[in-house]
Short mmCIF file of C-alpha atoms in Angstrom, two decimals:
data_model
loop_
_atom_site.label_atom_id
_atom_site.label_comp_id
_atom_site.label_asym_id
_atom_site.label_seq_id
_atom_site.Cartn_x
_atom_site.Cartn_y
_atom_site.Cartn_z
CA MET A 1 248.55 303.44 1.21
CA LEU A 2 248.43 299.97 -0.34
CA GLU A 3 248.12 298.21 3.01
CA ARG A 4 244.39 298.91 3.45
CA PRO A 5 243.33 297.77 -0.05
CA MET A 6 245.41 294.60 0.34
CA LYS A 7 243.68 293.77 3.63
CA LEU A 8 240.32 294.37 1.98
CA LEU A 9 241.22 292.05 -0.90
CA ALA A 10 242.40 289.39 1.54
CA PHE A 11 239.11 289.67 3.46
CA VAL A 12 237.07 289.33 0.27
CA TRP A 13 239.17 286.32 -0.79
CA LEU A 14 238.70 284.56 2.55
CA LEU A 15 234.98 285.36 2.49
CA GLY A 16 234.80 283.83 -0.95
CA LEU A 17 236.48 280.68 0.26
CA GLY A 18 233.89 280.39 3.02
CA ILE A 19 231.04 280.81 0.56
CA VAL A 20 232.51 278.18 -1.74
CA ALA A 21 233.01 275.77 1.17
CA GLU A 22 229.44 276.31 2.30
CA ALA A 23 228.13 275.85 -1.22
CA ALA A 24 230.08 272.63 -1.58
CA GLY A 25 228.18 271.15 1.35
CA ILE A 26 228.85 267.98 3.28
CA SER A 27 230.86 265.35 1.46
CA VAL A 28 229.67 261.74 1.50
CA THR A 29 232.96 259.86 1.75
CA ALA A 30 231.60 256.34 1.29
CA ALA A 31 228.38 254.64 0.24
CA ARG A 32 227.81 250.94 0.92
CA VAL A 33 224.98 248.58 0.02
CA TRP A 34 224.46 245.35 1.99
CA PRO A 35 221.82 243.13 0.34
CA ALA A 36 220.45 240.07 2.12
CA ALA A 37 217.54 237.69 1.72
CA ASP A 38 215.17 239.55 4.02
CA TYR A 39 216.43 243.11 3.99
CA THR A 40 218.77 245.52 2.25
CA ARG A 41 220.86 248.20 3.94
CA ILE A 42 222.22 251.36 2.32
CA THR A 43 224.82 253.26 4.36
CA LEU A 44 226.06 256.77 3.62
CA GLU A 45 229.17 257.80 5.56
CA SER A 46 230.14 261.45 6.01
CA SER A 47 232.36 263.70 8.11
CA GLN A 48 229.31 265.48 9.57
CA PRO A 49 225.74 264.43 10.37
CA ILE A 50 223.36 264.73 7.41
CA SER A 51 219.96 266.39 7.75
CA HIS A 52 217.43 264.34 5.83
CA LYS A 53 213.80 263.74 4.93
CA ILE A 54 212.18 260.58 3.60
CA MET A 55 208.92 259.96 1.76
CA THR A 56 207.20 256.73 0.75
CA LEU A 57 205.35 256.92 -2.58
CA LYS A 58 203.04 254.52 -4.42
CA ASP A 59 202.24 253.70 -8.06
CA PRO A 60 205.00 252.75 -8.51
CA ASP A 61 206.46 251.91 -5.10
CA ARG A 62 209.48 254.04 -4.30
CA LEU A 63 211.31 255.81 -1.50
CA VAL A 64 212.44 259.42 -1.83
CA LEU A 65 215.33 260.50 0.39
CA ASP A 66 216.34 264.17 0.43
CA LEU A 67 219.80 265.01 1.78
CA GLU A 68 220.25 268.63 2.81
CA ASN A 69 223.49 270.59 2.29
CA VAL A 70 225.19 267.57 0.73
CA GLU A 71 227.58 267.61 -2.21
CA LEU A 72 226.75 265.28 -5.09
CA GLY A 73 230.14 263.60 -5.28
CA ALA A 74 231.56 260.37 -6.63
CA ALA A 75 230.51 258.22 -3.66
CA LEU A 76 226.84 259.21 -3.96
CA LYS A 77 226.83 258.81 -7.71
CA ALA A 78 228.21 255.28 -7.33
CA VAL A 79 225.24 254.07 -5.23
CA SER A 80 223.31 253.21 -8.41
CA ASP A 81 226.04 250.81 -9.51
CA LYS A 82 226.00 248.94 -6.19
CA ILE A 83 222.41 247.70 -6.49
CA LEU A 84 222.27 244.05 -7.56
CA SER A 85 219.64 242.84 -10.02
CA SER A 86 218.95 240.00 -7.57
CA ASP A 87 218.08 242.40 -4.73
CA PRO A 88 214.63 241.26 -3.50
CA TYR A 89 213.38 244.78 -2.75
CA ILE A 90 215.30 247.45 -4.66
CA ARG A 91 215.04 247.75 -8.43
CA GLN A 92 217.39 250.71 -8.82
CA VAL A 93 218.56 253.93 -7.15
CA ARG A 94 218.61 257.29 -8.92
CA VAL A 95 220.68 260.18 -7.55
CA ALA A 96 220.60 263.84 -8.65
CA ASN A 97 220.57 267.44 -7.43
CA PHE A 98 216.90 268.14 -6.65
CA LYS A 99 217.27 271.85 -5.88
CA PRO A 100 220.04 274.10 -4.55
CA GLY A 101 221.41 272.52 -1.39
CA VAL A 102 219.43 269.27 -1.69
CA VAL A 103 220.52 265.95 -3.21
CA ARG A 104 217.67 263.51 -3.85
CA LEU A 105 217.91 259.72 -3.87
CA VAL A 106 214.97 257.91 -5.44
CA VAL A 107 214.87 254.22 -4.52
CA ASP A 108 212.71 252.38 -7.04
CA LEU A 109 211.23 249.31 -5.36
CA LYS A 110 210.16 245.89 -6.58
CA SER A 111 207.37 245.68 -4.00
CA GLU A 112 205.95 247.41 -0.96
CA VAL A 113 208.49 247.78 1.86
CA LYS A 114 208.84 249.13 5.37
CA PRO A 115 211.81 251.53 5.51
CA SER A 116 213.82 252.41 8.60
CA LEU A 117 216.05 255.49 8.41
CA PHE A 118 218.37 256.48 11.24
CA SER A 119 221.68 258.20 11.98
CA LEU A 120 224.67 256.73 13.79
CA PRO A 121 227.45 258.64 15.55
CA PRO A 122 231.09 257.83 14.80
CA ALA A 123 232.12 254.35 15.96
CA GLY A 124 235.26 252.34 15.36
CA GLU A 125 236.77 253.37 12.04
CA TYR A 126 233.50 254.85 10.82
CA LYS A 127 232.51 258.52 10.77
CA HIS A 128 228.90 259.71 10.88
CA ARG A 129 226.52 257.33 9.12
CA LEU A 130 223.04 257.67 7.68
CA VAL A 131 221.48 254.21 7.39
CA LEU A 132 218.47 253.17 5.32
CA ASP A 133 217.18 249.67 6.04
CA VAL A 134 214.55 248.28 3.67
CA TYR A 135 212.40 245.55 5.23
CA PRO A 136 209.32 243.63 4.12
CA PRO A 137 206.04 245.23 5.30
CA GLN A 138 205.55 242.84 8.23
CA ASP A 139 207.70 243.51 11.28
CA PRO A 140 209.66 240.24 11.73
CA LEU A 141 210.29 240.76 15.44
CA MET A 142 206.63 241.41 16.29
CA ALA A 143 205.58 238.41 14.23
CA MET A 144 208.06 236.26 16.12
CA LEU A 145 206.91 237.51 19.51
CA GLN A 146 203.31 236.72 18.52
CA ASP A 147 204.44 233.24 17.51
CA ARG A 148 205.94 232.80 20.97
CA GLU A 149 202.57 233.59 22.50
CA ASN A 150 200.80 231.18 20.11
CA PRO A 151 203.27 228.29 19.73
CA VAL A 152 200.83 225.84 18.14
CA GLU A 153 199.85 228.23 15.36
CA ALA A 154 203.51 229.11 14.82
CA ALA A 155 204.73 225.59 14.12
CA SER A 156 205.21 225.88 10.37
CA PRO A 157 208.43 224.72 8.66
CA SER A 158 211.13 227.21 7.75
CA THR A 159 212.08 227.28 4.09
CA GLU A 160 215.46 228.83 4.88
CA PRO A 161 216.77 227.40 8.17
CA GLY A 162 220.08 229.14 7.63
CA GLY A 163 218.44 232.42 6.65
CA TYR A 164 219.18 235.95 7.79
CA VAL A 165 218.26 237.92 10.89
CA PRO A 166 218.13 241.63 9.97
CA PRO A 167 219.43 244.48 12.16
CA GLU A 168 217.35 245.69 15.18
CA LYS A 169 214.91 242.85 14.51
CA ALA A 170 215.01 239.10 14.37
CA VAL A 171 213.79 237.37 11.26
CA GLU A 172 210.65 235.31 11.67
CA VAL A 173 211.86 231.76 11.37
CA ALA A 174 209.09 229.30 12.14
CA ILE A 175 210.40 225.83 12.84
CA ALA A 176 208.29 222.70 12.51
CA GLU A 177 207.70 220.54 15.54
CA ILE A 178 210.60 218.13 15.95
CA PRO A 179 209.13 214.62 16.14
CA THR A 180 210.26 212.27 18.88
CA ILE A 181 209.76 208.55 19.30
CA SER A 182 206.97 208.33 21.84
CA GLN A 183 208.22 205.61 24.16
CA PRO A 184 209.29 205.26 27.80
CA PRO A 185 211.08 208.30 29.27
CA GLU A 186 214.64 206.96 29.34
CA GLN A 187 216.78 209.12 27.03
CA ALA A 188 219.52 207.93 24.69
CA LEU A 189 222.26 209.55 22.70
CA PRO A 190 221.85 209.81 18.92
CA LYS A 191 223.51 206.88 17.18
CA SER A 192 226.42 208.81 15.72
CA MET A 193 227.57 210.20 19.06
CA GLY A 194 227.43 207.18 21.33
CA ASP A 195 229.37 203.98 21.58
CA LYS A 196 226.32 201.86 20.94
CA THR A 197 223.09 201.84 19.01
CA PRO A 198 220.11 203.10 21.07
CA ALA A 199 218.18 200.22 22.57
CA ALA A 200 214.44 199.75 22.34
CA GLY A 201 212.60 202.17 24.55
CA GLU A 202 215.20 204.94 24.20
CA VAL A 203 214.51 208.29 22.57
CA VAL A 204 216.33 209.58 19.51
CA ARG A 205 215.63 213.07 18.22
CA LEU A 206 217.11 215.74 16.03
CA ILE A 207 219.76 217.87 17.72
CA THR A 208 220.02 221.48 16.53
CA VAL A 209 223.25 223.45 16.87
CA ALA A 210 223.06 227.19 16.19
CA ILE A 211 226.33 228.33 14.62
CA ASP A 212 227.03 232.03 14.88
CA ALA A 213 229.64 233.55 12.56
CA GLY A 214 230.78 236.62 14.47
CA HIS A 215 230.41 240.14 13.06
CA GLY A 216 229.40 240.76 9.42
CA GLY A 217 228.39 243.54 7.06
CA GLU A 218 229.18 246.97 8.45
CA ASP A 219 230.98 245.29 11.34
CA PRO A 220 234.21 243.71 10.02
CA GLY A 221 235.38 242.59 13.46
CA ALA A 222 239.12 242.46 14.08
CA ARG A 223 241.56 243.00 11.24
CA GLY A 224 244.88 241.27 10.72
CA ALA A 225 248.10 242.98 9.67
CA ASN A 226 247.68 241.58 6.16
CA GLY A 227 244.10 242.82 5.85
CA THR A 228 242.17 239.70 6.87
CA HIS A 229 238.74 240.53 8.30
CA GLU A 230 237.42 238.53 11.22
CA LYS A 231 233.92 238.47 9.69
CA ASP A 232 235.21 236.54 6.65
CA VAL A 233 237.20 233.98 8.62
CA THR A 234 234.37 233.29 11.06
CA LEU A 235 231.87 232.75 8.24
CA ALA A 236 234.21 230.33 6.45
CA ILE A 237 234.70 228.23 9.60
CA ALA A 238 230.99 228.40 10.48
CA LYS A 239 229.99 227.07 7.05
CA LYS A 240 232.45 224.19 7.37
CA LEU A 241 231.13 223.38 10.84
CA LYS A 242 227.55 223.39 9.57
CA ALA A 243 228.43 220.96 6.77
CA MET A 244 230.09 218.60 9.26
CA ILE A 245 227.16 218.74 11.67
CA ASP A 246 224.66 218.17 8.87
CA ALA A 247 226.61 215.05 7.89
CA GLU A 248 226.01 213.57 11.36
CA PRO A 249 222.85 211.48 11.75
CA ASN A 250 220.22 213.13 13.95
CA MET A 251 222.03 216.48 13.93
CA ARG A 252 221.59 219.70 12.01
CA GLY A 253 223.49 222.97 12.00
CA VAL A 254 221.81 226.32 11.43
CA LEU A 255 223.67 229.54 10.69
CA THR A 256 222.71 232.87 12.23
CA ARG A 257 224.08 234.43 9.04
CA ASP A 258 225.11 232.80 5.78
CA GLY A 259 226.54 235.87 4.03
CA ASP A 260 228.23 239.21 4.60
CA TYR A 261 225.59 241.19 6.48
CA PHE A 262 225.10 242.54 9.97
CA ILE A 263 222.99 240.97 12.72
CA PRO A 264 222.65 242.62 16.15
CA LEU A 265 223.80 240.60 19.13
CA HIS A 266 220.33 240.20 20.61
CA GLY A 267 219.03 239.09 17.20
CA ARG A 268 221.47 236.18 17.22
CA VAL A 269 220.23 235.06 20.64
CA ILE A 270 216.57 235.37 19.65
CA LYS A 271 217.09 233.43 16.45
CA ALA A 272 218.79 230.56 18.27
CA ARG A 273 215.83 230.33 20.64
CA LYS A 274 213.35 230.52 17.79
CA LEU A 275 215.18 227.65 16.12
CA GLN A 276 214.85 225.66 19.36
CA ALA A 277 218.60 225.16 19.33
CA ASP A 278 220.15 222.71 21.77
CA LEU A 279 223.49 224.54 21.66
CA PHE A 280 224.78 227.92 20.53
CA VAL A 281 228.36 228.22 19.26
CA SER A 282 229.69 231.66 18.33
CA ILE A 283 232.85 231.66 16.18
CA HIS A 284 235.35 234.52 16.50
CA ALA A 285 239.04 235.39 16.04
CA ASP A 286 240.91 237.26 18.76
CA ALA A 287 242.80 240.50 18.39
CA PHE A 288 245.06 242.21 20.88
CA VAL A 289 247.25 245.29 20.93
CA LYS A 290 250.39 243.13 21.02
CA PRO A 291 250.94 240.93 17.95
CA GLU A 292 252.72 238.32 20.08
CA ALA A 293 249.43 237.20 21.66
CA ARG A 294 248.41 233.80 20.29
CA GLY A 295 246.34 230.69 20.90
CA SER A 296 242.75 229.48 21.00
CA SER A 297 240.26 230.18 23.79
CA VAL A 298 236.72 229.21 24.72
CA PHE A 299 234.43 231.45 26.75
CA ALA A 300 231.15 231.04 28.59
CA LEU A 301 228.89 233.65 30.15
CA SER A 302 229.66 234.94 33.62
CA GLU A 303 227.14 236.22 36.13
CA ARG A 304 229.82 237.65 38.42
CA GLY A 305 232.27 239.47 36.20
CA ALA A 306 235.16 238.38 34.03
CA THR A 307 237.60 235.68 35.13
CA SER A 308 240.60 237.64 33.79
CA ALA A 309 241.59 241.02 32.42
CA MET A 310 241.90 239.51 28.94
CA ALA A 311 238.40 238.03 29.15
CA ARG A 312 237.04 241.42 30.21
CA TYR A 313 238.88 243.14 27.34
CA LEU A 314 237.60 240.68 24.72
CA ALA A 315 234.02 240.83 25.98
CA LYS A 316 234.09 244.62 25.80
CA LYS A 317 235.40 244.51 22.22
CA GLU A 318 232.87 241.91 21.10
CA ASN A 319 229.99 243.75 22.77
CA GLU A 320 230.82 246.86 20.73
CA SER A 321 229.63 245.00 17.63
CA ASP A 322 226.20 246.65 17.70
CA LEU A 323 227.75 250.14 17.77
CA ILE A 324 229.96 249.40 14.78
CA GLY A 325 227.50 247.26 12.84
CA GLY A 326 224.74 249.81 13.28
CA VAL A 327 221.69 249.35 15.51
CA ARG A 328 219.10 252.03 16.15
CA LEU A 329 219.83 253.46 19.56
CA ASP A 330 216.14 254.09 20.27
CA VAL A 331 215.09 250.47 19.75
CA LYS A 332 214.86 248.37 22.90
CA ASP A 333 214.12 244.69 23.37
CA PRO A 334 212.18 244.28 26.63
CA TYR A 335 211.85 240.53 26.04
CA LEU A 336 215.60 240.03 26.05
CA ALA A 337 216.04 242.21 29.14
CA LYS A 338 213.51 240.02 30.91
CA THR A 339 215.15 236.75 29.95
CA LEU A 340 218.56 237.84 31.17
CA LEU A 341 217.20 237.83 34.71
CA ASP A 342 215.84 234.30 34.40
CA LEU A 343 217.00 232.19 37.31
CA SER A 344 217.30 229.18 35.02
CA GLN A 345 220.33 230.82 33.47
CA THR A 346 222.55 229.53 36.26
CA ALA A 347 221.91 225.95 35.18
CA THR A 348 222.42 226.95 31.56
CA ILE A 349 225.79 228.50 32.39
CA ASN A 350 226.86 225.29 34.11
CA ASP A 351 226.03 223.35 30.94
CA SER A 352 227.84 225.99 28.90
CA LEU A 353 230.98 225.43 30.98
CA LYS A 354 230.79 221.68 30.34
CA LEU A 355 230.47 222.28 26.60
CA ALA A 356 233.27 224.85 26.63
CA LYS A 357 235.62 222.47 28.45
CA ALA A 358 234.93 219.70 25.92
CA VAL A 359 235.56 221.99 22.95
CA LEU A 360 238.68 223.52 24.52
CA GLY A 361 240.19 220.07 24.95
CA HIS A 362 239.94 219.35 21.23
CA LEU A 363 241.16 222.81 20.22
CA GLY A 364 244.32 222.08 22.19
CA GLU A 365 245.02 219.21 19.80
CA ILE A 366 245.35 221.53 16.78
CA ASN A 367 246.57 224.82 18.23
CA THR A 368 248.27 226.38 21.23
CA LEU A 369 245.78 227.32 23.94
CA HIS A 370 245.89 230.93 25.06
CA LYS A 371 244.70 229.80 28.49
CA PRO A 372 244.47 226.16 29.64
CA ALA A 373 241.04 226.65 31.19
CA VAL A 374 237.65 227.95 30.08
CA GLU A 375 237.22 231.66 30.75
CA GLN A 376 234.07 233.64 31.52
CA ALA A 377 232.91 237.19 30.87
CA GLY A 378 229.76 239.16 30.08
CA PHE A 379 229.50 238.42 26.35
CA ALA A 380 226.12 239.73 25.20
CA VAL A 381 225.79 237.10 22.48
CA LEU A 382 225.91 234.30 25.09
CA LYS A 383 222.97 235.59 27.12
CA SER A 384 220.39 232.98 26.23
CA PRO A 385 218.55 231.84 29.36
CA ASP A 386 217.94 228.29 28.19
CA ILE A 387 220.57 227.31 25.58
CA PRO A 388 224.11 226.28 26.57
CA SER A 389 226.21 228.85 24.73
CA ILE A 390 229.92 229.26 24.11
CA LEU A 391 232.15 231.69 22.25
CA VAL A 392 235.14 230.15 20.47
CA GLU A 393 238.09 232.45 19.80
CA THR A 394 239.77 230.34 17.13
CA ALA A 395 243.11 232.19 17.10
CA PHE A 396 244.59 235.67 17.28
CA ILE A 397 244.06 237.34 13.92
CA SER A 398 246.40 240.09 15.18
CA ASN A 399 249.23 237.54 15.24
CA PRO A 400 250.73 237.36 11.71
CA GLU A 401 251.37 233.61 11.87
CA GLU A 402 247.90 232.83 13.20
CA GLU A 403 246.36 235.19 10.64
CA ARG A 404 248.02 233.11 7.93
CA ARG A 405 246.63 229.90 9.43
CA LEU A 406 243.14 231.36 9.72
CA ASN A 407 243.18 231.97 5.97
CA ASP A 408 244.19 228.37 5.27
CA GLU A 409 241.22 226.16 4.35
CA ALA A 410 242.87 223.08 5.80
CA TYR A 411 243.25 224.83 9.16
CA GLN A 412 239.67 226.09 8.99
CA THR A 413 238.53 222.49 8.48
CA LYS A 414 240.62 221.30 11.45
CA MET A 415 239.12 224.06 13.59
CA ALA A 416 235.56 223.12 12.61
CA ASP A 417 236.29 219.44 13.23
CA ALA A 418 237.72 220.21 16.68
CA VAL A 419 234.57 222.13 17.63
CA LEU A 420 232.37 219.27 16.39
CA SER A 421 234.43 216.75 18.36
CA GLY A 422 233.90 218.83 21.48
CA ILE A 423 230.16 218.99 20.83
CA LYS A 424 229.99 215.20 20.43
CA ARG A 425 231.99 214.70 23.63
CA TYR A 426 229.59 217.01 25.47
CA PHE A 427 226.54 215.04 24.32
CA ALA A 428 228.24 211.74 25.13
CA ALA A 429 228.34 212.87 28.76
CA ASN A 430 225.11 214.91 28.68
CA PRO A 431 222.54 213.14 26.48
CA PRO A 432 219.94 215.51 25.02
CA LEU A 433 216.54 215.43 26.62
CA ALA A 434 213.43 214.67 24.60
CA LYS A 435 211.33 217.70 23.80
CA SER A 436 208.52 218.51 21.44
CA ARG A 437 209.04 222.24 21.70
CA MET A 438 211.32 224.55 23.65
CA ALA A 439 209.51 226.70 26.18
CA MET A 440 209.62 230.21 24.75
CA GLN A 441 207.87 232.12 27.52
#
């Protein structure tokens, strides 16, 4: 007789659990804020996709983001504490239950902005993500493309040559015309890189090296056994390399990023071209499934596939950066697609191989080489049609001993110096041509 009532009670209890679970809603497991000079990103991570609505309001400027069927938990409540007073766009964020089943985020702004809100599927160690990017009103990528079509009007100096390129878009960085000595066409090497002072009639001009610190922001890159993030090591080495290059007469280094924020791969290429860079050097730190793997490597772009299984593996991992860092899947860059088919890229790859060989030779003086020769693969970040570009894998961060060395400032300095020595050797054999402006069409 008691069996039926007990089953009924069990059913009611289970039904109650379902109602409670439904009422609790989706849990936001992490909330991250990535401020940068030209944009701020807010990321909400959850176990399930979040349905959402966004409104832009005036007087005062603010964004209103409604999250449906979401639980107001600790991670969401903590967003307010993550906003820096120095943030150029966001004054504060307020979070509260707006009505049953809806959590509302009000983003109080310091000025008018152009928001971009999109969802990302799980990638790497991340679950579902809802991403809010806050940009200035003017679209930086469109402004830059217009500059390319009107190069004379675009030649205004950049106030932040090492500034930031935001996700899905490249920051508008207008570079002043680089003056040259107008004399006969024979070219000479800048004083600091040759064995002699340039003679009368030779051309000396500023050489620009774009230095790309791999990964950043949402994309940590590889991770060592002791918790070292590739994005931190690459930025440290990149900053040291920039300082060394800047100390050379007639040379300057420019960083694709100078802080912990994400830049899409195509944005790094576009920025280097906008800066009229003579070279592009991307700094990374290898990782492999076996911790015994070790040594430094240098890579160039390949038009015909990878030169080894390891090169193919590393290119695949590095090219996943956009998926992990977070790029809108519906945003395309037709300009970049066009340039990748440029026939001039063959000559650029040949120059890239010369640069890579020079750098590899000096890396071998401070570390074991993983392979004694330059390797090639389809690294997306190397796909500039007119700038010799290399990717330097400084060491294997997955190797405990090399992870320790990568964290050592003295080793970072040696690594930067080796790369600079390779750059100088390259220019000693391949003097830079005079140019007033790089062709951007």
